[in-house]
């Protein structure tokens, strides 16, 4: 089952990918915040501004604990100051393979509970990869086509696993991979066991957007909280670009914002510079 490749769909990268003369790369912007709730407010403001300017914006949705402060802050903001979100579209990063229909920890169920319902999004506009075992041979290709048809993802929310995975792209994933079936590492299965009655219930396989899919989004926002993520964040932001650290794929992207707390930032070598750059950033730029 693992290792099946979706059809490769060549797409132009966002124009901001072009590196100005004299630069060898564009650095990620790293924003160190006091806590998860400040991070959630910051990113929610950016998403709100995006939707205000583009009512059918395409959101790249992540699951797990990390993005929850964003969804909660956005729900609060929409409750106090309503905005038409009926045309907003969304694509989840991944889904488990073979979860029983209606299982509360399927990512379809999580996205519905944590995002669609609290934000009042239109359910038909929100896509999650098809983890039905009978459909997974074509699930990747169909998902890629749906993203392309939607015009691509405007803002992709990302967490990062202790293994360095983005989505469920575990170490070794190709930087040009598209949506496909992957086998979860035992470390990831152990981390996700907290959502299940027994560790054995955590599925072995998933359908995940590829790193190539993620890199085609126009803006990447990577969040991480806690000391347990410090090594993965340092490798993603400052480490060598290597498939052994899937998070390091962000270094290829022209517009990345990394929003982390002090603990997750604790292994970054250039922390003083990131703080300096953020403190002196023109406010009109946003993230
Ligand atoms: P977490 O998961 O937000 O639950 O820590 C992140 C991830 O595995 O990508």
mmCIF file of C-alpha atoms and ligand atoms in Angstrom:
data_model
loop_
_atom_site.group_PDB
_atom_site.id
_atom_site.type_symbol
_atom_site.label_atom_id
_atom_site.label_comp_id
_atom_site.label_asym_id
_atom_site.label_seq_id
_atom_site.Cartn_x
_atom_site.Cartn_y
_atom_site.Cartn_z
ATOM 1 C CA UNK A 1 0.000 0.000 0.000
ATOM 2 C CA UNK A 2 2.690 2.596 0.837
ATOM 3 C CA UNK A 3 4.791 4.280 -1.777
ATOM 4 C CA UNK A 4 2.124 4.852 -4.404
ATOM 5 C CA UNK A 5 2.719 8.075 -6.248
ATOM 6 C CA UNK A 6 0.018 10.431 -7.386
ATOM 7 C CA UNK A 7 0.265 11.721 -10.930
ATOM 8 C CA UNK A 8 2.726 14.617 -11.041
ATOM 9 C CA UNK A 9 0.975 17.873 -11.788
ATOM 10 C CA UNK A 10 3.449 20.575 -12.775
ATOM 11 C CA UNK A 11 2.420 23.958 -11.448
ATOM 12 C CA UNK A 12 4.100 27.303 -11.382
ATOM 13 C CA UNK A 13 5.425 28.316 -8.010
ATOM 14 C CA UNK A 14 4.249 31.646 -6.613
ATOM 15 C CA UNK A 15 6.032 34.613 -8.164
ATOM 16 C CA UNK A 16 7.602 35.573 -4.833
ATOM 17 C CA UNK A 17 9.711 32.453 -5.157
ATOM 18 C CA UNK A 18 12.105 34.409 -7.343
ATOM 19 C CA UNK A 19 15.222 35.186 -5.341
ATOM 20 C CA UNK A 20 16.497 38.754 -5.699
ATOM 21 C CA UNK A 21 19.948 39.157 -7.275
ATOM 22 C CA UNK A 22 22.672 38.735 -4.686
ATOM 23 C CA UNK A 23 20.585 36.579 -2.368
ATOM 24 C CA UNK A 24 21.308 32.894 -2.043
ATOM 25 C CA UNK A 25 17.954 32.223 -0.379
ATOM 26 C CA UNK A 26 15.033 33.898 1.305
ATOM 27 C CA UNK A 27 14.865 33.298 5.034
ATOM 28 C CA UNK A 28 11.714 32.284 6.820
ATOM 29 C CA UNK A 29 10.278 34.936 9.069
ATOM 30 C CA UNK A 30 10.386 33.658 12.636
ATOM 31 C CA UNK A 31 7.998 35.222 15.146
ATOM 32 C CA UNK A 32 8.475 34.247 18.781
ATOM 33 C CA UNK A 33 5.336 34.829 20.847
ATOM 34 C CA UNK A 34 4.508 34.562 24.554
ATOM 35 C CA UNK A 35 2.051 31.726 24.216
ATOM 36 C CA UNK A 36 -0.287 29.753 21.961
ATOM 37 C CA UNK A 37 -3.124 32.172 22.343
ATOM 38 C CA UNK A 38 -1.037 35.127 21.088
ATOM 39 C CA UNK A 39 0.023 32.949 18.142
ATOM 40 C CA UNK A 40 -3.596 32.078 17.415
ATOM 41 C CA UNK A 41 -4.672 35.748 17.451
ATOM 42 C CA UNK A 42 -1.801 36.758 15.149
ATOM 43 C CA UNK A 43 -2.525 34.129 12.503
ATOM 44 C CA UNK A 44 -6.309 34.529 12.806
ATOM 45 C CA UNK A 45 -5.943 38.253 12.045
ATOM 46 C CA UNK A 46 -4.007 37.406 8.911
ATOM 47 C CA UNK A 47 -6.610 34.864 7.764
ATOM 48 C CA UNK A 48 -9.405 37.334 8.465
ATOM 49 C CA UNK A 49 -7.676 39.991 6.363
ATOM 50 C CA UNK A 50 -7.205 37.457 3.577
ATOM 51 C CA UNK A 51 -10.921 36.554 3.561
ATOM 52 C CA UNK A 52 -11.960 40.209 3.720
ATOM 53 C CA UNK A 53 -9.999 40.837 0.518
ATOM 54 C CA UNK A 54 -10.815 37.500 -1.134
ATOM 55 C CA UNK A 55 -14.156 36.075 0.051
ATOM 56 C CA UNK A 56 -13.528 32.742 -1.699
ATOM 57 C CA UNK A 57 -10.014 32.376 -0.246
ATOM 58 C CA UNK A 58 -8.573 28.864 -0.115
ATOM 59 C CA UNK A 59 -7.338 27.846 3.337
ATOM 60 C CA UNK A 60 -4.914 24.977 3.888
ATOM 61 C CA UNK A 61 -6.113 23.352 7.105
ATOM 62 C CA UNK A 62 -3.996 21.377 9.560
ATOM 63 C CA UNK A 63 -5.201 19.082 12.337
ATOM 64 C CA UNK A 64 -3.502 18.132 15.621
ATOM 65 C CA UNK A 65 -3.326 20.313 18.727
ATOM 66 C CA UNK A 66 -1.101 23.070 17.348
ATOM 67 C CA UNK A 67 -3.522 24.922 15.029
ATOM 68 C CA UNK A 68 -6.457 24.915 17.468
ATOM 69 C CA UNK A 69 -5.651 28.393 18.913
ATOM 70 C CA UNK A 70 -5.957 29.819 15.383
ATOM 71 C CA UNK A 71 -9.377 28.302 14.764
ATOM 72 C CA UNK A 72 -10.587 29.409 18.193
ATOM 73 C CA UNK A 73 -9.320 32.961 17.759
ATOM 74 C CA UNK A 74 -10.890 33.177 14.315
ATOM 75 C CA UNK A 75 -14.217 31.851 15.622
ATOM 76 C CA UNK A 76 -14.193 34.494 18.399
ATOM 77 C CA UNK A 77 -13.354 37.224 15.921
ATOM 78 C CA UNK A 78 -16.160 36.166 13.549
ATOM 79 C CA UNK A 79 -18.636 36.025 16.453
ATOM 80 C CA UNK A 80 -17.915 39.588 17.556
ATOM 81 C CA UNK A 81 -17.364 41.088 14.111
ATOM 82 C CA UNK A 82 -19.075 38.954 11.437
ATOM 83 C CA UNK A 83 -17.620 38.508 7.965
ATOM 84 C CA UNK A 84 -19.131 36.535 5.084
ATOM 85 C CA UNK A 85 -17.232 33.233 5.063
ATOM 86 C CA UNK A 86 -19.805 31.283 3.053
ATOM 87 C CA UNK A 87 -17.560 31.141 -0.033
ATOM 88 C CA UNK A 88 -14.329 30.284 1.791
ATOM 89 C CA UNK A 89 -12.829 27.022 0.608
ATOM 90 C CA UNK A 90 -10.508 24.675 2.471
ATOM 91 C CA UNK A 91 -8.239 21.683 1.973
ATOM 92 C CA UNK A 92 -7.052 19.514 4.846
ATOM 93 C CA UNK A 93 -3.461 18.325 4.780
ATOM 94 C CA UNK A 94 -4.137 14.676 5.427
ATOM 95 C CA UNK A 95 -6.441 11.862 6.500
ATOM 96 C CA UNK A 96 -5.974 8.464 8.088
ATOM 97 C CA UNK A 97 -6.616 5.407 5.938
ATOM 98 C CA UNK A 98 -9.348 3.032 6.994
ATOM 99 C CA UNK A 99 -10.979 4.874 9.877
ATOM 100 C CA UNK A 100 -14.521 3.601 10.462
ATOM 101 C CA UNK A 101 -17.106 6.001 8.998
ATOM 102 C CA UNK A 102 -18.009 8.670 11.512
ATOM 103 C CA UNK A 103 -15.016 7.951 13.816
ATOM 104 C CA UNK A 104 -14.525 11.153 15.862
ATOM 105 C CA UNK A 105 -10.744 11.157 15.250
ATOM 106 C CA UNK A 106 -10.916 10.873 11.492
ATOM 107 C CA UNK A 107 -9.570 14.157 10.171
ATOM 108 C CA UNK A 108 -12.837 14.726 8.304
ATOM 109 C CA UNK A 109 -14.589 14.654 11.700
ATOM 110 C CA UNK A 110 -11.906 16.809 13.370
ATOM 111 C CA UNK A 111 -12.027 19.453 10.624
ATOM 112 C CA UNK A 112 -15.833 19.528 10.830
ATOM 113 C CA UNK A 113 -15.807 19.868 14.633
ATOM 114 C CA UNK A 114 -12.881 22.264 15.075
ATOM 115 C CA UNK A 115 -13.078 24.375 11.921
ATOM 116 C CA UNK A 116 -16.216 24.100 9.777
ATOM 117 C CA UNK A 117 -18.792 24.343 12.560
ATOM 118 C CA UNK A 118 -17.175 26.985 14.821
ATOM 119 C CA UNK A 119 -16.308 29.229 11.865
ATOM 120 C CA UNK A 120 -19.611 28.672 10.066
ATOM 121 C CA UNK A 121 -17.924 27.565 6.830
ATOM 122 C CA UNK A 122 -19.891 25.887 4.047
ATOM 123 C CA UNK A 123 -19.267 22.145 4.516
ATOM 124 C CA UNK A 124 -19.313 21.371 0.769
ATOM 125 C CA UNK A 125 -16.420 23.796 0.240
ATOM 126 C CA UNK A 126 -14.115 21.934 2.613
ATOM 127 C CA UNK A 127 -12.111 19.012 1.270
ATOM 128 C CA UNK A 128 -10.314 16.218 3.115
ATOM 129 C CA UNK A 129 -8.334 13.455 1.343
ATOM 130 C CA UNK A 130 -10.326 10.259 0.888
ATOM 131 C CA UNK A 131 -8.972 7.663 3.318
ATOM 132 C CA UNK A 132 -11.375 4.927 2.272
ATOM 133 C CA UNK A 133 -9.148 1.890 1.501
ATOM 134 C CA UNK A 134 -11.190 1.142 -1.618
ATOM 135 C CA UNK A 135 -10.410 4.608 -3.024
ATOM 136 C CA UNK A 136 -6.833 5.295 -2.045
ATOM 137 C CA UNK A 137 -5.324 4.341 -5.395
ATOM 138 C CA UNK A 138 -6.973 7.399 -6.919
ATOM 139 C CA UNK A 139 -7.381 9.599 -3.823
ATOM 140 C CA UNK A 140 -4.071 11.407 -4.300
ATOM 141 C CA UNK A 141 -4.602 12.298 -7.928
ATOM 142 C CA UNK A 142 -8.158 13.447 -7.304
ATOM 143 C CA UNK A 143 -7.062 15.634 -4.410
ATOM 144 C CA UNK A 144 -4.309 17.258 -6.437
ATOM 145 C CA UNK A 145 -6.798 18.043 -9.208
ATOM 146 C CA UNK A 146 -9.264 19.536 -6.728
ATOM 147 C CA UNK A 147 -6.556 21.858 -5.319
ATOM 148 C CA UNK A 148 -5.514 22.945 -8.802
ATOM 149 C CA UNK A 149 -9.148 23.530 -9.816
ATOM 150 C CA UNK A 150 -9.634 25.715 -6.742
ATOM 151 C CA UNK A 151 -6.737 27.877 -7.923
ATOM 152 C CA UNK A 152 -4.285 26.692 -5.253
ATOM 153 C CA UNK A 153 -4.061 27.290 -1.519
ATOM 154 C CA UNK A 154 -3.712 30.899 -0.371
ATOM 155 C CA UNK A 155 -2.504 30.246 3.169
ATOM 156 C CA UNK A 156 -1.352 26.880 4.447
ATOM 157 C CA UNK A 157 -1.405 26.320 8.190
ATOM 158 C CA UNK A 158 1.196 23.765 9.289
ATOM 159 C CA UNK A 159 2.185 22.026 12.483
ATOM 160 C CA UNK A 160 5.347 19.953 12.686
ATOM 161 C CA UNK A 161 5.847 16.511 14.148
ATOM 162 C CA UNK A 162 8.718 15.496 16.429
ATOM 163 C CA UNK A 163 9.996 13.515 13.421
ATOM 164 C CA UNK A 164 10.043 16.773 11.463
ATOM 165 C CA UNK A 165 7.043 15.777 9.368
ATOM 166 C CA UNK A 166 4.852 18.369 7.636
ATOM 167 C CA UNK A 167 1.426 16.936 7.020
ATOM 168 C CA UNK A 168 2.252 13.244 7.331
ATOM 169 C CA UNK A 169 5.364 13.526 5.157
ATOM 170 C CA UNK A 170 7.668 11.490 7.340
ATOM 171 C CA UNK A 171 11.483 11.628 6.983
ATOM 172 C CA UNK A 172 12.546 10.492 3.535
ATOM 173 C CA UNK A 173 9.569 12.056 1.763
ATOM 174 C CA UNK A 174 10.442 13.594 -1.579
ATOM 175 C CA UNK A 175 10.393 17.378 -1.750
ATOM 176 C CA UNK A 176 8.419 17.103 -4.975
ATOM 177 C CA UNK A 177 5.903 14.580 -3.632
ATOM 178 C CA UNK A 178 2.190 15.043 -4.250
ATOM 179 C CA UNK A 179 -0.807 13.674 -2.370
ATOM 180 C CA UNK A 180 -0.356 9.956 -1.789
ATOM 181 C CA UNK A 181 -0.452 7.121 0.704
ATOM 182 C CA UNK A 182 2.258 7.125 3.382
ATOM 183 C CA UNK A 183 3.126 4.818 6.265
ATOM 184 C CA UNK A 184 3.293 6.572 9.645
ATOM 185 C CA UNK A 185 6.426 6.199 11.759
ATOM 186 C CA UNK A 186 6.014 4.477 15.101
ATOM 187 C CA UNK A 187 7.013 7.783 16.760
ATOM 188 C CA UNK A 188 4.115 9.581 15.080
ATOM 189 C CA UNK A 189 1.708 6.766 15.935
ATOM 190 C CA UNK A 190 2.819 7.002 19.575
ATOM 191 C CA UNK A 191 2.372 10.800 19.562
ATOM 192 C CA UNK A 192 -1.138 10.483 18.131
ATOM 193 C CA UNK A 193 -2.146 7.652 20.472
ATOM 194 C CA UNK A 194 -3.474 10.311 22.868
ATOM 195 C CA UNK A 195 -6.466 10.757 20.568
ATOM 196 C CA UNK A 196 -7.361 7.039 20.595
ATOM 197 C CA UNK A 197 -8.506 4.483 23.199
ATOM 198 C CA UNK A 198 -5.452 2.309 22.555
ATOM 199 C CA UNK A 199 -2.121 2.919 20.755
ATOM 200 C CA UNK A 200 -2.958 -0.057 18.532
ATOM 201 C CA UNK A 201 -5.983 1.829 17.231
ATOM 202 C CA UNK A 202 -3.814 4.517 15.567
ATOM 203 C CA UNK A 203 -3.925 3.773 11.843
ATOM 204 C CA UNK A 204 -0.718 2.666 10.120
ATOM 205 C CA UNK A 205 -1.382 4.537 6.882
ATOM 206 C CA UNK A 206 -2.574 7.936 5.783
ATOM 207 C CA UNK A 207 -3.230 9.941 2.635
ATOM 208 C CA UNK A 208 -1.250 13.155 2.867
ATOM 209 C CA UNK A 209 -0.559 16.143 0.693
ATOM 210 C CA UNK A 210 3.027 15.874 -0.508
ATOM 211 C CA UNK A 211 5.798 18.329 0.277
ATOM 212 C CA UNK A 212 5.537 19.469 -3.345
ATOM 213 C CA UNK A 213 1.825 20.122 -2.800
ATOM 214 C CA UNK A 214 2.500 22.110 0.374
ATOM 215 C CA UNK A 215 5.219 24.167 -1.324
ATOM 216 C CA UNK A 216 2.748 25.332 -3.973
ATOM 217 C CA UNK A 217 0.620 27.186 -1.405
ATOM 218 C CA UNK A 218 1.136 30.933 -1.614
ATOM 219 C CA UNK A 219 1.916 31.484 2.074
ATOM 220 C CA UNK A 220 3.070 28.904 4.623
ATOM 221 C CA UNK A 221 2.445 29.497 8.312
ATOM 222 C CA UNK A 222 4.229 26.946 10.474
ATOM 223 C CA UNK A 223 3.406 26.864 14.186
ATOM 224 C CA UNK A 224 5.008 24.949 17.038
ATOM 225 C CA UNK A 225 4.753 25.108 20.809
ATOM 226 C CA UNK A 226 6.774 23.455 23.557
ATOM 227 C CA UNK A 227 10.305 22.158 24.028
ATOM 228 C CA UNK A 228 9.404 18.878 22.356
ATOM 229 C CA UNK A 229 9.290 20.710 19.012
ATOM 230 C CA UNK A 230 12.558 22.688 19.422
ATOM 231 C CA UNK A 231 14.755 20.221 17.543
ATOM 232 C CA UNK A 232 12.325 19.882 14.635
ATOM 233 C CA UNK A 233 11.962 23.681 14.395
ATOM 234 C CA UNK A 234 15.730 24.280 14.407
ATOM 235 C CA UNK A 235 16.154 21.651 11.688
ATOM 236 C CA UNK A 236 13.320 23.130 9.619
ATOM 237 C CA UNK A 237 14.424 26.756 9.864
ATOM 238 C CA UNK A 238 18.216 26.566 10.087
ATOM 239 C CA UNK A 239 19.234 23.010 9.318
ATOM 240 C CA UNK A 240 20.514 21.613 6.074
ATOM 241 C CA UNK A 241 17.848 21.066 3.452
ATOM 242 C CA UNK A 242 17.372 17.336 3.514
ATOM 243 C CA UNK A 243 14.563 14.856 2.966
ATOM 244 C CA UNK A 244 15.575 13.391 6.326
ATOM 245 C CA UNK A 245 14.063 16.542 7.871
ATOM 246 C CA UNK A 246 10.884 17.173 5.872
ATOM 247 C CA UNK A 247 10.347 20.478 7.684
ATOM 248 C CA UNK A 248 13.451 21.861 5.988
ATOM 249 C CA UNK A 249 11.407 21.978 2.754
ATOM 250 C CA UNK A 250 10.097 25.347 3.978
ATOM 251 C CA UNK A 251 13.489 26.839 3.101
ATOM 252 C CA UNK A 252 12.534 26.498 -0.577
ATOM 253 C CA UNK A 253 9.448 28.660 -0.151
ATOM 254 C CA UNK A 254 9.481 32.429 -0.701
ATOM 255 C CA UNK A 255 6.868 33.328 1.903
ATOM 256 C CA UNK A 256 7.018 31.415 5.174
ATOM 257 C CA UNK A 257 6.038 32.627 8.625
ATOM 258 C CA UNK A 258 7.134 30.492 11.573
ATOM 259 C CA UNK A 259 5.149 31.322 14.722
ATOM 260 C CA UNK A 260 6.534 29.632 17.827
ATOM 261 C CA UNK A 261 6.747 30.015 21.577
ATOM 262 C CA UNK A 262 9.991 30.471 23.548
ATOM 263 C CA UNK A 263 10.349 26.759 24.246
ATOM 264 C CA UNK A 264 10.012 25.754 20.593
ATOM 265 C CA UNK A 265 12.468 28.545 19.667
ATOM 266 C CA UNK A 266 15.073 27.458 22.203
ATOM 267 C CA UNK A 267 17.385 25.662 19.746
ATOM 268 C CA UNK A 268 17.505 28.368 17.072
ATOM 269 C CA UNK A 269 20.978 29.846 16.571
ATOM 270 C CA UNK A 270 19.810 33.162 15.080
ATOM 271 C CA UNK A 271 17.095 33.920 17.583
ATOM 272 C CA UNK A 272 18.371 37.415 18.395
ATOM 273 C CA UNK A 273 18.165 38.374 14.735
ATOM 274 C CA UNK A 274 14.608 37.026 14.339
ATOM 275 C CA UNK A 275 13.469 39.072 17.343
ATOM 276 C CA UNK A 276 15.205 42.147 15.961
ATOM 277 C CA UNK A 277 13.642 41.738 12.515
ATOM 278 C CA UNK A 278 10.151 41.235 13.966
ATOM 279 C CA UNK A 279 10.470 44.194 16.342
ATOM 280 C CA UNK A 280 11.431 46.432 13.429
ATOM 281 C CA UNK A 281 9.009 45.104 10.842
ATOM 282 C CA UNK A 282 6.730 47.689 9.233
ATOM 283 C CA UNK A 283 3.241 46.984 10.612
ATOM 284 C CA UNK A 284 1.601 47.338 7.192
ATOM 285 C CA UNK A 285 3.398 44.194 6.035
ATOM 286 C CA UNK A 286 1.506 41.840 8.332
ATOM 287 C CA UNK A 287 2.905 38.332 8.342
HETATM 288 P P1 LIG B 1 0.460 18.374 17.047
HETATM 289 O O1 LIG B 1 0.883 17.611 15.720
HETATM 290 O O2 LIG B 1 -0.034 19.709 16.603
HETATM 291 O O3 LIG B 1 -0.671 17.564 17.618
HETATM 292 O O4 LIG B 1 1.653 18.440 17.896
HETATM 293 C C1 LIG B 1 1.659 18.290 14.776
HETATM 294 C C2 LIG B 1 1.988 17.357 13.629
HETATM 295 O O5 LIG B 1 2.070 16.141 13.853
HETATM 296 O O6 LIG B 1 2.171 17.845 12.506
#
